[in-house]
mmCIF file of C-alpha atoms in Angstrom:
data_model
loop_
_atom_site.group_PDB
_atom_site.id
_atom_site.type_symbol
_atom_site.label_atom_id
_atom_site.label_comp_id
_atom_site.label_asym_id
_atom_site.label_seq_id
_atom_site.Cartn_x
_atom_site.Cartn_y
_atom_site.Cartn_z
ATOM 1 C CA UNK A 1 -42.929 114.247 34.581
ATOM 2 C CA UNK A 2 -39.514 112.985 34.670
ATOM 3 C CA UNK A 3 -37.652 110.789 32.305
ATOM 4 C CA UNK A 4 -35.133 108.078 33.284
ATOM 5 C CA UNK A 5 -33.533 105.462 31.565
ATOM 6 C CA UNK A 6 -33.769 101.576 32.041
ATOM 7 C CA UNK A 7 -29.853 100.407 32.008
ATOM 8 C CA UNK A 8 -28.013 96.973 32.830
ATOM 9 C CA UNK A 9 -24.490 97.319 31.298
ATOM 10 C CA UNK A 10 -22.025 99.562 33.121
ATOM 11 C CA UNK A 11 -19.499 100.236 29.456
ATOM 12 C CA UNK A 12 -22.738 102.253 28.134
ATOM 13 C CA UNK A 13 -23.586 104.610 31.557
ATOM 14 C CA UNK A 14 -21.341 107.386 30.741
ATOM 15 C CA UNK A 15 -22.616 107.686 26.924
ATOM 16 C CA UNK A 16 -26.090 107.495 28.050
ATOM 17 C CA UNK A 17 -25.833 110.106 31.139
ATOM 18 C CA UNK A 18 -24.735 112.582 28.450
ATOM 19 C CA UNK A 19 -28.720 112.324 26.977
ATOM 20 C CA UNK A 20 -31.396 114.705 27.992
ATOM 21 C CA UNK A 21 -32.110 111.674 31.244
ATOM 22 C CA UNK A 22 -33.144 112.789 34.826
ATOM 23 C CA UNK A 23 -31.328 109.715 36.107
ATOM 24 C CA UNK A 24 -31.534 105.401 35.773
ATOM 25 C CA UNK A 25 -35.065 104.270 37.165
ATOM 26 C CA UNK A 26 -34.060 100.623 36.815
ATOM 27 C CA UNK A 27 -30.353 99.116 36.950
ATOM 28 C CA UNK A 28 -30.913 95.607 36.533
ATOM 29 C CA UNK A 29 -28.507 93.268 38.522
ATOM 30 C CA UNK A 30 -28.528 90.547 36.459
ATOM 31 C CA UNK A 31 -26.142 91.364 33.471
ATOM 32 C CA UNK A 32 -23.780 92.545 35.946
ATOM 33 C CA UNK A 33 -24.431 89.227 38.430
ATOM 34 C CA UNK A 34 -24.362 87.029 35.052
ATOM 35 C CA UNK A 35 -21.030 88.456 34.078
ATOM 36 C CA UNK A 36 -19.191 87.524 37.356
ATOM 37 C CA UNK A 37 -20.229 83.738 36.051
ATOM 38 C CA UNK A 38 -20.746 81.832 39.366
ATOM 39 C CA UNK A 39 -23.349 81.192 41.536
ATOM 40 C CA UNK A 40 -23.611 83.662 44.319
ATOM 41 C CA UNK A 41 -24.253 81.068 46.704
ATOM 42 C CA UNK A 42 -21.125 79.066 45.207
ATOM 43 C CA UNK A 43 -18.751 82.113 46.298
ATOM 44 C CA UNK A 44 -20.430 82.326 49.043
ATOM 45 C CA UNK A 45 -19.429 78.500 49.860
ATOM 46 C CA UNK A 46 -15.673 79.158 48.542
ATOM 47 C CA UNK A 47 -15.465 82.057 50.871
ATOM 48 C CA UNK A 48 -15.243 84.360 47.932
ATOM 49 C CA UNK A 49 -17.773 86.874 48.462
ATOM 50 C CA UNK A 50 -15.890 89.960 48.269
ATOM 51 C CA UNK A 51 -15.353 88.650 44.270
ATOM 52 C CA UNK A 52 -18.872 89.059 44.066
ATOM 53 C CA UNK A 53 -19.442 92.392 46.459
ATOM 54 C CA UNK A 54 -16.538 94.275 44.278
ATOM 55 C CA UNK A 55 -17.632 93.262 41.038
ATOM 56 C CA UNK A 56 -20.971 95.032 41.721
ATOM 57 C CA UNK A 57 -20.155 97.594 43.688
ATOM 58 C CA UNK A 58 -17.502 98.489 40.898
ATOM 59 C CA UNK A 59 -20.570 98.443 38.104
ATOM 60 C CA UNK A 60 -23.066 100.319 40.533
ATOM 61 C CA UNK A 61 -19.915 102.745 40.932
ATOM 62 C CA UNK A 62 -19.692 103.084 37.430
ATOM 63 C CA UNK A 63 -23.470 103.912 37.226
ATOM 64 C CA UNK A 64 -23.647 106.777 40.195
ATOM 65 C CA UNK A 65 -20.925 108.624 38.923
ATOM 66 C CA UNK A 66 -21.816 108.864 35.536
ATOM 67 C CA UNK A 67 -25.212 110.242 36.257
ATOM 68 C CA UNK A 68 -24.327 112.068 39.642
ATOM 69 C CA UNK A 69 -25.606 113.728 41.374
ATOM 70 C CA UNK A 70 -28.897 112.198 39.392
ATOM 71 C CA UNK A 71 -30.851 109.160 41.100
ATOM 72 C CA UNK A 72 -29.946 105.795 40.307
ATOM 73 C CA UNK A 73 -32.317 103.127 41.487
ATOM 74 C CA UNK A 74 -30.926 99.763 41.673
ATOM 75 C CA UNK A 75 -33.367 96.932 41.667
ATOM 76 C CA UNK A 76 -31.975 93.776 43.359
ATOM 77 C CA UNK A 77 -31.787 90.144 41.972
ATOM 78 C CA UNK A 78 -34.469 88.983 40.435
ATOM 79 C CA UNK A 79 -33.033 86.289 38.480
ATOM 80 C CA UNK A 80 -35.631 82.812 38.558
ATOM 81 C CA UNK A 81 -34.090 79.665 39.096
ATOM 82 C CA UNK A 82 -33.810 78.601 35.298
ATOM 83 C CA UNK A 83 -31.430 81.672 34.470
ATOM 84 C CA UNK A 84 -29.724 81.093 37.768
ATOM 85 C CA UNK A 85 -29.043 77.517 36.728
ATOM 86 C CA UNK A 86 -27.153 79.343 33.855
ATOM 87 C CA UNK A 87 -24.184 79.780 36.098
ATOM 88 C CA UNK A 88 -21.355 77.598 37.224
ATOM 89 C CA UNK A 89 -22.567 75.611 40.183
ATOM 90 C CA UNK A 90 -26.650 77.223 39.542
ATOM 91 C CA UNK A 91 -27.567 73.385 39.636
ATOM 92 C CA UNK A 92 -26.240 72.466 42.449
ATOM 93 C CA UNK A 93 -28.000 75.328 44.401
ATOM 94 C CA UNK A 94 -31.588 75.633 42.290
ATOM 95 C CA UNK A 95 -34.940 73.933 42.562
ATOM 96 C CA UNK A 96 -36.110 72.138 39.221
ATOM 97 C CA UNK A 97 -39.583 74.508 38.738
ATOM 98 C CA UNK A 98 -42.297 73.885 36.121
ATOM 99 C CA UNK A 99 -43.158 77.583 36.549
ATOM 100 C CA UNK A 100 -40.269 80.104 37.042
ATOM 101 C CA UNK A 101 -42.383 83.057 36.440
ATOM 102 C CA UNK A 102 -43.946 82.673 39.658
ATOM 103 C CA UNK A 103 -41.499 80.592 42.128
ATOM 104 C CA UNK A 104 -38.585 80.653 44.308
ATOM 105 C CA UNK A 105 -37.624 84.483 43.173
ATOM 106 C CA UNK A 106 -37.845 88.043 43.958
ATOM 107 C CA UNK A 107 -38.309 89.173 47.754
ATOM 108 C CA UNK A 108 -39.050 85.395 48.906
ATOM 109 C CA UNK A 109 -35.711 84.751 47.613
ATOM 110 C CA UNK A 110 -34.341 87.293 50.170
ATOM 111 C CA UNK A 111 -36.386 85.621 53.054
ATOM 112 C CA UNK A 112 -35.741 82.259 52.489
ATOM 113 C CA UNK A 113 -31.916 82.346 52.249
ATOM 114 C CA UNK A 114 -30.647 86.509 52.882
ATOM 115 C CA UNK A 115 -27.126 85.308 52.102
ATOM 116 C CA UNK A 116 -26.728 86.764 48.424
ATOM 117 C CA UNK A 117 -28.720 89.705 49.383
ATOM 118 C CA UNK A 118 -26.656 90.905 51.822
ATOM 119 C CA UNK A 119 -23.968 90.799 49.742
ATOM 120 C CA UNK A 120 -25.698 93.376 47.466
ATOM 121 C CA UNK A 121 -26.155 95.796 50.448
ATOM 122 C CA UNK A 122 -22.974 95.367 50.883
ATOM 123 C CA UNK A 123 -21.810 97.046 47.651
ATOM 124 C CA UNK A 124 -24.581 99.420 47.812
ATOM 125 C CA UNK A 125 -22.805 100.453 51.366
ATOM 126 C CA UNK A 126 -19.426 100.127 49.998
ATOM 127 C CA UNK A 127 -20.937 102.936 47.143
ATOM 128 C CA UNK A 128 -22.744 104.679 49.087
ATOM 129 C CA UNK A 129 -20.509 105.111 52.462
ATOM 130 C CA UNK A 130 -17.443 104.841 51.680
ATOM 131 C CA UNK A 131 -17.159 106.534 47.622
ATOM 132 C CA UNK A 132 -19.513 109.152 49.020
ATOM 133 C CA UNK A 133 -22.150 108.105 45.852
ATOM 134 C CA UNK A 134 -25.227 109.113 47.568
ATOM 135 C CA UNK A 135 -27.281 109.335 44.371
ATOM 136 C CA UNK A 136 -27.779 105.124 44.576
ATOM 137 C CA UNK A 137 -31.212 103.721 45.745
ATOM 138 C CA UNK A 138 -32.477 100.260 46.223
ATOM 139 C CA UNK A 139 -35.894 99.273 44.761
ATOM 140 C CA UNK A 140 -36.962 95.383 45.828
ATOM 141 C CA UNK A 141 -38.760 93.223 42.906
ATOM 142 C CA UNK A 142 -41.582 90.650 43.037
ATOM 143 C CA UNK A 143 -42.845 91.667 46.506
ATOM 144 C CA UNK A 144 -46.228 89.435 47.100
ATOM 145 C CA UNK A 145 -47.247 90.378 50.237
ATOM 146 C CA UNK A 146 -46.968 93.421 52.507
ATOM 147 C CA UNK A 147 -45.421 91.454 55.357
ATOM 148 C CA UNK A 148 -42.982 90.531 52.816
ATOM 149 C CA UNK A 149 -41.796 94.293 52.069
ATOM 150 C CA UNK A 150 -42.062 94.672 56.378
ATOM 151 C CA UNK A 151 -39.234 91.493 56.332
ATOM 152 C CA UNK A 152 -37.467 93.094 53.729
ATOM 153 C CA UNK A 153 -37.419 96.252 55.557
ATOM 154 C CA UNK A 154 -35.974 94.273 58.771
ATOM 155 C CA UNK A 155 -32.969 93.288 57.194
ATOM 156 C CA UNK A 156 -32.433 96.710 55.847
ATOM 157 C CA UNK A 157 -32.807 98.109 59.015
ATOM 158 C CA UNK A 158 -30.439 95.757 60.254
ATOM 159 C CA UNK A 159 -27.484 96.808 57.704
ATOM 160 C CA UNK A 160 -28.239 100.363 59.006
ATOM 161 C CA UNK A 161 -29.006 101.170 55.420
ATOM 162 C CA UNK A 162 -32.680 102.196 56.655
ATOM 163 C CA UNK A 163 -31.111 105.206 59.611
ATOM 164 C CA UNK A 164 -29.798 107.438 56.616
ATOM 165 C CA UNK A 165 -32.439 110.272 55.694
ATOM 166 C CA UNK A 166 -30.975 110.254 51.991
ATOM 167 C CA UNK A 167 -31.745 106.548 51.306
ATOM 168 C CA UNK A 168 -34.795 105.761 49.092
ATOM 169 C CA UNK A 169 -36.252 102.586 49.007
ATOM 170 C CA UNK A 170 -38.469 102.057 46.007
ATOM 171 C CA UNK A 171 -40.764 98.406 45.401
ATOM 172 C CA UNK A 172 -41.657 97.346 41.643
ATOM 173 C CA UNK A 173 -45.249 96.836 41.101
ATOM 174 C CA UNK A 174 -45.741 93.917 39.104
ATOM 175 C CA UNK A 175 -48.367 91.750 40.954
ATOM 176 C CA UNK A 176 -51.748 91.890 41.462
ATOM 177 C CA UNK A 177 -51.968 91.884 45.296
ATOM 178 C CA UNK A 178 -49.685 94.935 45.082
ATOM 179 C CA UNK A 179 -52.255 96.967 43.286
ATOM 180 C CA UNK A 180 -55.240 95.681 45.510
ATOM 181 C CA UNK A 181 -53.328 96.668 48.442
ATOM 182 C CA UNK A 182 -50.944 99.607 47.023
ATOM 183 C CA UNK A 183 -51.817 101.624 50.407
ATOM 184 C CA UNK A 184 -50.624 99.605 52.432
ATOM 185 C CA UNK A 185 -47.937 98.655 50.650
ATOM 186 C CA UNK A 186 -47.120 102.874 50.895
ATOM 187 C CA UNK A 187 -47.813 102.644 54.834
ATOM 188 C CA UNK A 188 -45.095 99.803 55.239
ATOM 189 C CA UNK A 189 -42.447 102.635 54.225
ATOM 190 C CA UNK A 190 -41.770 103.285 50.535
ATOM 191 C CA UNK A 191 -40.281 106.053 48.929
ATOM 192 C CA UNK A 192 -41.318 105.352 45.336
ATOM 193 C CA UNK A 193 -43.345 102.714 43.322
ATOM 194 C CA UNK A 194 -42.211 101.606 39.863
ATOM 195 C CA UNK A 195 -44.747 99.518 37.664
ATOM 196 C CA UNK A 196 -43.251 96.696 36.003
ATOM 197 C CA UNK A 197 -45.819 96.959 33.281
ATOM 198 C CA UNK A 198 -44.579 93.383 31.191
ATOM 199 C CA UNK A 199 -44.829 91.241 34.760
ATOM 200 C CA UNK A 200 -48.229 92.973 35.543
ATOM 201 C CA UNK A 201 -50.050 92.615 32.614
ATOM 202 C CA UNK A 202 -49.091 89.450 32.223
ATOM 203 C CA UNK A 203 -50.452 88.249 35.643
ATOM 204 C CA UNK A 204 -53.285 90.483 35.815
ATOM 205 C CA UNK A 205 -54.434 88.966 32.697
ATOM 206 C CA UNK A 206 -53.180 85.512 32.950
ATOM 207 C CA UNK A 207 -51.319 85.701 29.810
ATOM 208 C CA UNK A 208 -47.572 84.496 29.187
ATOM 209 C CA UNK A 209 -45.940 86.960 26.805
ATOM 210 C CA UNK A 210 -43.218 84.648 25.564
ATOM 211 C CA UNK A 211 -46.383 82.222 24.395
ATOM 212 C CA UNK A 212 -46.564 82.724 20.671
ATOM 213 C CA UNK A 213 -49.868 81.254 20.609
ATOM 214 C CA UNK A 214 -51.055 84.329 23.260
ATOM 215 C CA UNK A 215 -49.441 87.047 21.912
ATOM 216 C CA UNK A 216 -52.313 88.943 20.560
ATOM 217 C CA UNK A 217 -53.799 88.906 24.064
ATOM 218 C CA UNK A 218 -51.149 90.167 25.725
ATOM 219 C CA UNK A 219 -52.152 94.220 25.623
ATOM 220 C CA UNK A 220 -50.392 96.610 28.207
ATOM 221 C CA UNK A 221 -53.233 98.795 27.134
ATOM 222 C CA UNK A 222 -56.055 96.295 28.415
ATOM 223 C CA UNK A 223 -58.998 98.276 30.243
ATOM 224 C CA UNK A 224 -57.762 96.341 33.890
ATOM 225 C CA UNK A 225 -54.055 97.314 33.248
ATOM 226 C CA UNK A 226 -54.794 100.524 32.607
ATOM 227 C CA UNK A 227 -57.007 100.531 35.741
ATOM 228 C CA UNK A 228 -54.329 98.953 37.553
ATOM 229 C CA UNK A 229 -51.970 101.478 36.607
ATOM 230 C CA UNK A 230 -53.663 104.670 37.262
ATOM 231 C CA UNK A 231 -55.130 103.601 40.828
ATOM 232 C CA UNK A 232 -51.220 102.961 41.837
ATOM 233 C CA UNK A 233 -50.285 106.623 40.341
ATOM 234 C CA UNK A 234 -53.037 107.875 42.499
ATOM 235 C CA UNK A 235 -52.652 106.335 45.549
ATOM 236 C CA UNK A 236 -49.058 107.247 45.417
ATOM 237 C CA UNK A 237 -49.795 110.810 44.597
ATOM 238 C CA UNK A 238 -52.175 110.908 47.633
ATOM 239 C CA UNK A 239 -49.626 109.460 50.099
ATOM 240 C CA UNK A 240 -46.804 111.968 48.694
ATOM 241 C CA UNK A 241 -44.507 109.236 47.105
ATOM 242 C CA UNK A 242 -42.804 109.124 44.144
ATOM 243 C CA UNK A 243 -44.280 106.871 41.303
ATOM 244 C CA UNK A 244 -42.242 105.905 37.748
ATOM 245 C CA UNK A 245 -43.307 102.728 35.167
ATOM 246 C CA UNK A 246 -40.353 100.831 33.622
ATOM 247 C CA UNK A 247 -42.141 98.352 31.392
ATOM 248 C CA UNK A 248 -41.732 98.622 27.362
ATOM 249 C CA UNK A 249 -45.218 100.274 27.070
ATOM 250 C CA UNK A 250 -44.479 103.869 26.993
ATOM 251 C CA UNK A 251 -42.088 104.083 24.518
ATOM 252 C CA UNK A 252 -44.471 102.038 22.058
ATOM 253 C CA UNK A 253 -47.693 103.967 22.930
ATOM 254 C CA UNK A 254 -47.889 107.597 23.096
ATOM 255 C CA UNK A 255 -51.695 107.447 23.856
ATOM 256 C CA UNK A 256 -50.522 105.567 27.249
ATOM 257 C CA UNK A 257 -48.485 108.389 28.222
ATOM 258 C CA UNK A 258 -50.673 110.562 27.969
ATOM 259 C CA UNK A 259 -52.319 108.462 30.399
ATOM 260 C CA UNK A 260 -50.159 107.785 32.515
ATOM 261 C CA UNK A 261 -48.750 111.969 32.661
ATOM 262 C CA UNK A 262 -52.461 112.822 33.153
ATOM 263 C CA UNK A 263 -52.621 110.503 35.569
ATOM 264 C CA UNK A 264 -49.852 112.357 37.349
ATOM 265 C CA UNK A 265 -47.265 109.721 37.435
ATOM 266 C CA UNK A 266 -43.757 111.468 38.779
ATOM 267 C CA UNK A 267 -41.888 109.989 35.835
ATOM 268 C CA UNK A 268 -41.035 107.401 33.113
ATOM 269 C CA UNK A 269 -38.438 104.965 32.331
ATOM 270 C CA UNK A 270 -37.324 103.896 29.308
ATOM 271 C CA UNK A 271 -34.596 101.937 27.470
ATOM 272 C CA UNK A 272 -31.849 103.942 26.029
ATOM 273 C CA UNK A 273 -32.960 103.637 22.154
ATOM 274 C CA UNK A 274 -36.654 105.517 23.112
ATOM 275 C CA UNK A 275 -35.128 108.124 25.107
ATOM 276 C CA UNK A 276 -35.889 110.900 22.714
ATOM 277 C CA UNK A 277 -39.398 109.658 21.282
ATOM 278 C CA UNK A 278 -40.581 109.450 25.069
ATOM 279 C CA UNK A 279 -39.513 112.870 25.983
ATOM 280 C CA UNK A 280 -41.073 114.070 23.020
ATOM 281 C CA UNK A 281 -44.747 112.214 24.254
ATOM 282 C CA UNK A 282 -44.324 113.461 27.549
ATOM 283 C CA UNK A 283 -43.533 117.180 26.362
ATOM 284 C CA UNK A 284 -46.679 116.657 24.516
ATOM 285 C CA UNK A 285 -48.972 114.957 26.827
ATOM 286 C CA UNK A 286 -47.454 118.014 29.543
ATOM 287 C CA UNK A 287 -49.073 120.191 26.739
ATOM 288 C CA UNK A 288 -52.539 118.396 26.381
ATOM 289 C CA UNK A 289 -52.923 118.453 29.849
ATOM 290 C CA UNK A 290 -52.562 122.556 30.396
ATOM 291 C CA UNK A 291 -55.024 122.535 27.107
ATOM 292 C CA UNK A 292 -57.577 120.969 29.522
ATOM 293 C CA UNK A 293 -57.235 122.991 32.665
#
């Protein structure tokens, strides 16, 4: 079982690539987005979207060759409209929601308007093309449905990013539906699976972490997470693709990675601070499980 590290700021990748890490299983986009200030879809507008497609591909530069030639997965916006309102001109572009959590974000996003997501591919082309940085992936957030991840695909295949052998695509698991349906989720054309263990538990079990009133029901170790999260392991196992988990559970519960190793999950991602307690559970979980056979 592998361990990567959960990263959003590109001034910390080269001290963290020096740690016993097998690579980054999720670069956020948003601290990197947040930092440029503006609305994408205000650049966009202004005709300034190479401000925005340098600016990333610069951090996701930053990223690959720190940890080259080890994977970097790059998950793609998944900002919801209240922290998009956050930046200049995110009013004039946002919906008012009562429920960010589950609205206008994540793959639908993509669909509905593919402006700003192009521009991503863009610097993931830029990185991966023209710097030679073939160690970059793209992994696509809040996918509901599989003809989602097949639309997705389409304008993928349509920035040629799709025709290179070395490209990965990876989805986050974080919804319900994706679990019920994790095979054919696989069959659509994934590389690798990574369970977004705060989003999932919250919607499997209907509970809002940030809630204070709620927060002794919200339990990443509740008997239909834990369900959840080993028939996902499984079904990727069967179907030969790679499967990771990038919530805060393992690093707070050794007794889930045991689990989840046991399981035979392909690896686990953690933020930067748990980087040595989590190799430690998995060397010992590894250990367990040759005990047993």
């Amino acid at each position: 079982t592998k361990l990567y590290v959960n990263l959003s700021e590109p001034s910390v990748a080269a001290n963290v690539a020096k740690q016993d890490v097998d690579g980054v299983g999720l670069l956020r986009a948003e601290f990197m987005v947040a930092q440029i200030g503006v609305h994408p879809k205000k650049l966009i507008e202004e005709k300034k979207e190479k401000k925005f497609i340098n600016y990333l591909a610069d951090g996701l530069r930053t990223f690959c060759e720190s940890f080259n030639p080890r994977p970097v997965v790059y998950r793609a916006t998944d900002f919801k409209t209240n922290e998009y309102k956050n930046l200049t001109g995110g009013r004039l572009f946002e919906p008012q929601e009562e429920n960010p959590m589950m609205g206008y974000r994540g793959a639908y996003r993509y669909l509905a308007d593919s402006r700003v997501f192009e521009l991503e591919l863009e610097a993931i082309k830029i990185v991966r093309r023209d710097l030679g940085l073939t160690n970059l992936f793209l992994m696509i957030p809040f996918v509901r449905t599989v003809q989602e991840l097949i639309l997705v695909k389409k304008i993928l295949a349509k920035e040629n990013l799709l025709a290179d052998k070395k490209f990965k695509l990876w989805m986050m698991v974080e919804i319900p539906s994706n679990v019920i349906l994790i095979e054919e989720f696989i069959k659509a054309g994934l590389d690798g699976v990574s369970i977004g263990s705060n989003d999932l538990t919250m919607l499997t079990l209907g509970v809002d972490r940030d809630n204070s009133e709620l927060q002794t029901s919200f339990d990443e170790r509740d008997a239909a997470v834990l369900w959840s999260m080993e028939r996902v392991i499984k079904a990727a196992s069967r179907a030969g693709v790679s499967s990771s988990i990038c919530g805060q559970a393992p690093s707070l519960y050794p007794d889930l990675v045991e689990k989840l190793v046991a399981w035979g999950i392909s690896s686990i991602s953690v933020t930067p601070d748990a980087i040595s307690q989590t190799r430690t559970y998995i060397a010992n979980a590894e250990e367990e499980l040759l005990k047993k056979r």
